[in-house]
Coordinates of C-alpha atoms in Angstrom, one line a residue:
X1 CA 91.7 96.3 110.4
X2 CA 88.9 97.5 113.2
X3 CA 85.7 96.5 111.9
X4 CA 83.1 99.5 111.4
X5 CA 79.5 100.0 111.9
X6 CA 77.7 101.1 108.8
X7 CA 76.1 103.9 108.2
X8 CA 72.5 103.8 107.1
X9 CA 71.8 107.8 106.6
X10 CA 73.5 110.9 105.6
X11 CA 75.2 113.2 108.1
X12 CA 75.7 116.9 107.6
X13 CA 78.5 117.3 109.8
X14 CA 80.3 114.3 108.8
X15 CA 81.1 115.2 104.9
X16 CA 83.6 117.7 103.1
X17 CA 84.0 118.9 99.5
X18 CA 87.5 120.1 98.1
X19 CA 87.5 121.8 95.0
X20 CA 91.0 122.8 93.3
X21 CA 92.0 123.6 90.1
X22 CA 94.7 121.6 88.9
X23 CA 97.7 123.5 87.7
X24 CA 100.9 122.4 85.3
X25 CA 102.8 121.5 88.2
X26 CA 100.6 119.0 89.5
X27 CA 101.0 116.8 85.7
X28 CA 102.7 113.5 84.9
X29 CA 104.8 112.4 82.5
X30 CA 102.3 112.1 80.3
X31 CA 100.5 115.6 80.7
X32 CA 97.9 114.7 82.5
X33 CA 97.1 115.0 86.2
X34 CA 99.5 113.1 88.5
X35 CA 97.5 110.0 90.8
X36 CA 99.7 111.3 93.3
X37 CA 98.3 114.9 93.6
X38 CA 94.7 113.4 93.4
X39 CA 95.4 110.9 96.2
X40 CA 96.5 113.6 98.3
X41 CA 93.5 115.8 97.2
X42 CA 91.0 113.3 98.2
X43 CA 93.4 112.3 101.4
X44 CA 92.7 115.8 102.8
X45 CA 88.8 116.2 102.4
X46 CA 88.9 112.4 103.6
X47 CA 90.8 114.1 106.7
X48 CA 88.6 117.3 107.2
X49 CA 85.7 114.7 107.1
X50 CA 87.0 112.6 110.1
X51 CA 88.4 115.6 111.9
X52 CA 84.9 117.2 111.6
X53 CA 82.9 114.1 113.3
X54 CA 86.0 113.7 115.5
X55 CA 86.6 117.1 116.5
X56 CA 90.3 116.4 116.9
X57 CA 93.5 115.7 115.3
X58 CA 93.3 113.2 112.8
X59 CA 95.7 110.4 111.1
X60 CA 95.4 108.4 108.1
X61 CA 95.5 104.8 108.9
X62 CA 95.0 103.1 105.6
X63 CA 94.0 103.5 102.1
X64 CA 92.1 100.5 101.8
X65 CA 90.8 101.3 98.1
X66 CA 92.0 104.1 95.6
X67 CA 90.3 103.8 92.1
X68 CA 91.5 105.8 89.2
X69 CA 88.9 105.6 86.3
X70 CA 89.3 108.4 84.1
X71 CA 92.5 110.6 83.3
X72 CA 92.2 114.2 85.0
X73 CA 93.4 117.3 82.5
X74 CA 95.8 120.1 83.7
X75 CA 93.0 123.0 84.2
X76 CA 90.0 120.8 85.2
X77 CA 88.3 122.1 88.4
X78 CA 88.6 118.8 90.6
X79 CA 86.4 118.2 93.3
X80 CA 86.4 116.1 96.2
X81 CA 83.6 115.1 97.8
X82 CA 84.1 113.0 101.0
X83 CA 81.3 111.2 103.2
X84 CA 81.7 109.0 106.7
X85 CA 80.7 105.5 106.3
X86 CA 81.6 103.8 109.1
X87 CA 82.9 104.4 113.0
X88 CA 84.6 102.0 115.1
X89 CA 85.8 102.3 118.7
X90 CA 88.6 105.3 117.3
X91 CA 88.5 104.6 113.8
X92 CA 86.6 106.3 111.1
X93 CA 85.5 104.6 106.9
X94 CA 85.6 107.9 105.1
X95 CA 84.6 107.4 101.5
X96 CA 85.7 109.8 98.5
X97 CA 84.1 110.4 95.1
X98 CA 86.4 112.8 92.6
X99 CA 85.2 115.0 90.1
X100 CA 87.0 116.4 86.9
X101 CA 84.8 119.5 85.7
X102 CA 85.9 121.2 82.3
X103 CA 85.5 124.9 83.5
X104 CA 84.7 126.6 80.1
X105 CA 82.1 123.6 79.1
X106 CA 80.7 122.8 82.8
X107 CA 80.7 119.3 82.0
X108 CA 81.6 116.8 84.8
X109 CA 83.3 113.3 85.3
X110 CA 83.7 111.3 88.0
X111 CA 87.4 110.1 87.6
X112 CA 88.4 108.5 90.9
X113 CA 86.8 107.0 93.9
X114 CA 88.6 105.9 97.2
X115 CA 88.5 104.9 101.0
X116 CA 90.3 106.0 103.3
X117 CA 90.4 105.2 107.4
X118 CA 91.6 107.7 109.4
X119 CA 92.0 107.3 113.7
X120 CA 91.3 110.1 116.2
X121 CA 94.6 111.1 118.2
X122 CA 94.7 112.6 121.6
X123 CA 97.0 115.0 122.9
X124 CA 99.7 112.9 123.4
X125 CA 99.0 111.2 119.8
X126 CA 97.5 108.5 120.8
X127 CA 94.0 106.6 119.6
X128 CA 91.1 108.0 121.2
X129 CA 87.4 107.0 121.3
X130 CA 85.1 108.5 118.7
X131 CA 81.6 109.6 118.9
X132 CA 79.1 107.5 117.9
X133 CA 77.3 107.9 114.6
X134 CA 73.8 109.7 115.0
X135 CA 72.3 110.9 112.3
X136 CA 70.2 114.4 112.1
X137 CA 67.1 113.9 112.2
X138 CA 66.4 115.8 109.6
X139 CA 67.9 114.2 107.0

């Protein structure tokens, strides 16, 4: 695994937020949301993230960490919030944090967190260089 270069302050460009209401077909065996269709939930605003700083084609290299710490009810409003963490040479650390929110009540959980690293592709799918982390100055 490529090692990557921390990030010490936030970058606008370099986050996404997923929100999606989970429905009855996205459930488990056991009636609540499926880890599967919360994986792939926090996979794609992991994916917009890296594709934003990027700006190209994206692939999932890894899911180095996937952490599922509270059930997630059929109807909650899941959000996805994603943030880069680290660049290497064509590699990016995206880092995921996912929400549960109880529409009617408007109260909130944080039910799963995760890492992902995703590599930028050329046109011919292959790795390419990715641009160095600066932050905005004005955050």
């Amino acid at each position: 695994m490529p090692e990557h270069k921390p990030i010490t302050q936030p970058v606008p460009h370099a986050r996404a937020t997923l929100a999606y209401q989970m429905l009855p077909e996205d459930a488990n065996s056991q009636g609540y949301v499926h880890g599967g269709s919360v994986t792939k939930l926090a996979d794609t605003a992991a994916g917009v993230c890296a594709a934003r700083h990027a700006r190209s084609r994206v692939a999932t290299v890894a899911i180095t960490n996937m952490t599922f710490t509270a059930p997630v009810k059929i109807g909650a409003l899941v959000t996805v919030e994603a943030r880069l963490v680290g660049v290497g040479r064509t590699s990016m650390q995206i880092d995921v944090e996912v929400w549960a929110e109880e529409i009617t009540s408007g109260e909130r959980a944080l039910t799963s967190t995760g890492r992902f690293v995703f590599v930028a592709l050329d046109e011919n799918d292959r790795p390419r260089p990715v641009p160095p982390l600066e932050p905005d100055a004005g955050t």
